[in-house]
Tab-separated table of C-alpha atoms in Angstrom:
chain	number	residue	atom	x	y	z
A	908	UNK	CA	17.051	7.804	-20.123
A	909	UNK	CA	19.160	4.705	-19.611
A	910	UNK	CA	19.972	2.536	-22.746
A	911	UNK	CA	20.026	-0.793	-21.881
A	912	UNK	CA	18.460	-2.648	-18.115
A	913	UNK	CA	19.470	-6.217	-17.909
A	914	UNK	CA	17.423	-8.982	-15.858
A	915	UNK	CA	17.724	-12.237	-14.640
A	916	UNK	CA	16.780	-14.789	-12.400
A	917	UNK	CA	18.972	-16.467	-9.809
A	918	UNK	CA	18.210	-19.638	-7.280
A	919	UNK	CA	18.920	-19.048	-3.322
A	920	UNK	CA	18.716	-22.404	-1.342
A	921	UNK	CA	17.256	-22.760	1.978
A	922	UNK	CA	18.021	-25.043	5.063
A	923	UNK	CA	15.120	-27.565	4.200
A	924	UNK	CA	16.264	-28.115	1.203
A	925	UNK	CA	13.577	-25.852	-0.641
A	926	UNK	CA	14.554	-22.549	-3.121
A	927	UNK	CA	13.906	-19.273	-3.594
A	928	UNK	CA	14.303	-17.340	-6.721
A	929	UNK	CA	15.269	-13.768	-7.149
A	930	UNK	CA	14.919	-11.637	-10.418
A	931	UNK	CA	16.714	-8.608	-10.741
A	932	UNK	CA	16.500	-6.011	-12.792
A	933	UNK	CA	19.941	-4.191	-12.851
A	934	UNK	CA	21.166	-0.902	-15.007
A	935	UNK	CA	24.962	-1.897	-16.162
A	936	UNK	CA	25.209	1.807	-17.210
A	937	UNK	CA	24.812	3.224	-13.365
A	938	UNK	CA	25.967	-0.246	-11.486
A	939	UNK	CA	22.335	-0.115	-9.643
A	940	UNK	CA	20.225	-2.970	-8.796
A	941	UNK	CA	16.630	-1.064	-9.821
A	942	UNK	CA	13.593	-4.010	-8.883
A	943	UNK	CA	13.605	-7.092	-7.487
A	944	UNK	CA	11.291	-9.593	-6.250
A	945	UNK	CA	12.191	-12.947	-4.538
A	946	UNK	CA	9.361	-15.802	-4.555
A	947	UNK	CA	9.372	-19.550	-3.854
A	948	UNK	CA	8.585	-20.042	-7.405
A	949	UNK	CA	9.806	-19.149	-10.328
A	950	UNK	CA	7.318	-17.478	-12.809
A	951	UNK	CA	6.688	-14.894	-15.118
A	952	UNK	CA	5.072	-12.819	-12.506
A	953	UNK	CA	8.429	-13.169	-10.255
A	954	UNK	CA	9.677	-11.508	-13.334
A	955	UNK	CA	7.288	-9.106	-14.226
A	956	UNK	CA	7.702	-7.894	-10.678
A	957	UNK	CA	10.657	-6.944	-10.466
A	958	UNK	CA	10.419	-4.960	-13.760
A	959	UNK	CA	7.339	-3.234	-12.498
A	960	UNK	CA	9.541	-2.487	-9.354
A	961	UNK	CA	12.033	-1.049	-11.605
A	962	UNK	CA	9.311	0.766	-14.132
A	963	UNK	CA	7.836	2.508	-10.525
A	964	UNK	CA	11.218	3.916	-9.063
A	965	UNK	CA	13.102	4.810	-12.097
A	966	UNK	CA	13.037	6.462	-15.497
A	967	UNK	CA	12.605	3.941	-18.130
A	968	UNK	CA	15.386	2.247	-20.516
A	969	UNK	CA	15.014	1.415	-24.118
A	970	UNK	CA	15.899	-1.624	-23.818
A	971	UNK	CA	15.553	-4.945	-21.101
A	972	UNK	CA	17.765	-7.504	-21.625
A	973	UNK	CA	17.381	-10.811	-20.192
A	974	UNK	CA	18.151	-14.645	-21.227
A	975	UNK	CA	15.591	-16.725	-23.009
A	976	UNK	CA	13.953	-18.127	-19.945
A	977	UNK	CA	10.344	-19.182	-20.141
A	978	UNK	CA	9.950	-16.404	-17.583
A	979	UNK	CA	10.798	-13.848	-19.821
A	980	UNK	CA	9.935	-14.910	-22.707
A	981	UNK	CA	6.112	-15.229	-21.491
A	982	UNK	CA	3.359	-12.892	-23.025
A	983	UNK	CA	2.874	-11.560	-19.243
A	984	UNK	CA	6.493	-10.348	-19.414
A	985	UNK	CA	6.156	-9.018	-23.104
A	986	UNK	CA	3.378	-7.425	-22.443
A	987	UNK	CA	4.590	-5.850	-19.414
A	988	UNK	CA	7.489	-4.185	-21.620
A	989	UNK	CA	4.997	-3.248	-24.593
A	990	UNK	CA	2.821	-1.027	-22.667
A	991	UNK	CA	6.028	0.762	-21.484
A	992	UNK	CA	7.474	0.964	-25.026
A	993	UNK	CA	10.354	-1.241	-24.003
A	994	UNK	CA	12.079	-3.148	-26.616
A	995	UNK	CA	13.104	-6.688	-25.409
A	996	UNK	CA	16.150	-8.323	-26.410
A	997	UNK	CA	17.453	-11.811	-25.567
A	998	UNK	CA	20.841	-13.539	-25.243
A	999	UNK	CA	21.828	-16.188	-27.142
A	1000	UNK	CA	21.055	-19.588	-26.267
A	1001	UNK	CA	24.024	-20.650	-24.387
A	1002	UNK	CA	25.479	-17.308	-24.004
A	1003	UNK	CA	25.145	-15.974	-20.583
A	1004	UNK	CA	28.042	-13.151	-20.859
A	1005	UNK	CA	25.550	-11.526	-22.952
A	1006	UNK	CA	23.754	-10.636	-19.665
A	1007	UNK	CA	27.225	-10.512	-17.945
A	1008	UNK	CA	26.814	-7.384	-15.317
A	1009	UNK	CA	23.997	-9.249	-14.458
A	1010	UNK	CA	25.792	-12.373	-14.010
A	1011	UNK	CA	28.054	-10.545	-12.563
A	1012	UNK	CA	25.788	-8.925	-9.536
A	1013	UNK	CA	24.573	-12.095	-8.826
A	1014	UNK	CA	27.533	-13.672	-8.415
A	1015	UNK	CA	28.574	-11.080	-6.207
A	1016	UNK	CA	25.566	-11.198	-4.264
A	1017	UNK	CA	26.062	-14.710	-3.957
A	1018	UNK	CA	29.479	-14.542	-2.189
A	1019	UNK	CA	29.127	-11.643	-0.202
A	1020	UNK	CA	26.247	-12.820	1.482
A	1021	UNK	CA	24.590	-15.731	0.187
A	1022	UNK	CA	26.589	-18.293	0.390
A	1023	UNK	CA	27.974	-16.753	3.887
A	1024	UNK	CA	24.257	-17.478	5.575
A	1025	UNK	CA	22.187	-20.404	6.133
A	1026	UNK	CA	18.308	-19.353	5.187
A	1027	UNK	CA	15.797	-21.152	6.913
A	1028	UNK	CA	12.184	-19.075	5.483
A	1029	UNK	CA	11.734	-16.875	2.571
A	1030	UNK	CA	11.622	-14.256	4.861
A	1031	UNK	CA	14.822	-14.533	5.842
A	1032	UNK	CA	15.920	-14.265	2.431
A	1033	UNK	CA	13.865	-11.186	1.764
A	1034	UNK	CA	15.484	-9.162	4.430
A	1035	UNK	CA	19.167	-10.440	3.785
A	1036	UNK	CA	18.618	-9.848	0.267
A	1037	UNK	CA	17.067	-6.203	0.452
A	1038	UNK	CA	19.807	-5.173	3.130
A	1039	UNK	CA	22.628	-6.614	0.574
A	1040	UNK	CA	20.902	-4.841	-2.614
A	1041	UNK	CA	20.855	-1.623	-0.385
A	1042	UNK	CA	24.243	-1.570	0.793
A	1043	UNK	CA	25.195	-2.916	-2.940
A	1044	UNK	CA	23.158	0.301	-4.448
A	1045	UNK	CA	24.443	2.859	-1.899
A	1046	UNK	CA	28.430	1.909	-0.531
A	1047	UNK	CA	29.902	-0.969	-2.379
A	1048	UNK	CA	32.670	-0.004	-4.453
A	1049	UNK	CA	31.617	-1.272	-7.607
A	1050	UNK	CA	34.065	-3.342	-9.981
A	1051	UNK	CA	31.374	-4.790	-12.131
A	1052	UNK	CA	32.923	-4.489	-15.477
């Protein structure tokens, strides 16, 4: 069993001007991106997704970790943990290197392919996204301290 999972939620700009979000839900222990889910909104359920995602595929932590985001601080997310047993804990208010591998990954994500495309449709984002988070999971070299 894994200690600690930590999640977030990151913004991925298209060509018109529009977003979409991504949540992650990453294990710092194993350097693994476990769930994600990318929406053009950004909502509890965009979070809760990715968990479930996570919940499905892998053996679960003790813990989540995440920021104190309305999305995860939402009875749907809460909930979502409680029937799993999860405890939740939360970074401090202006403290994001409490979630820092998460940080981290996204970052990463971000220059490695994000900001190296130009995303017209969520759909394009899904597929760039789940071929980067494969790639990431299976033959990056990971430095993520």
């Amino acid at each position: 069993m894994s200690g600690v999972w930590q999640t977030d939620i990151t913004y991925i700009q298209l060509t018109n001007h529009r977003w979409a979000y991504l949540a992650t839900v990453l294990d710092p222990e194993k350097r693994k991106v476990l769930g994600y889910k990318i929406g053009n909104t950004r909502t509890a359920e965009l979070a809760t997704s990715a968990l479930q995602m996570a919940l499905d595929n892998h053996q679960k932590p003790l813990i989540v970790h995440s920021d104190m985001g309305s999305q995860y601080t939402s009875a749907e997310f809460n909930t979502k943990g409680q029937n799993y047993g999860l405890k939740h804990s939360y970074s401090l208010k202006g403290h994001p290197y409490d979630n820092g591998r998460m940080e981290a990954f996204h970052s990463i994500l971000k220059r490695e392919e994000v900001y190296l495309k130009a995303y017209e449709t969520l759909t394009q984002v899904q597929a760039a996204i789940g071929w980067y988070i494969n790639f990431y999971n299976r033959n990056r070299i990971s430095n993520v301290a």
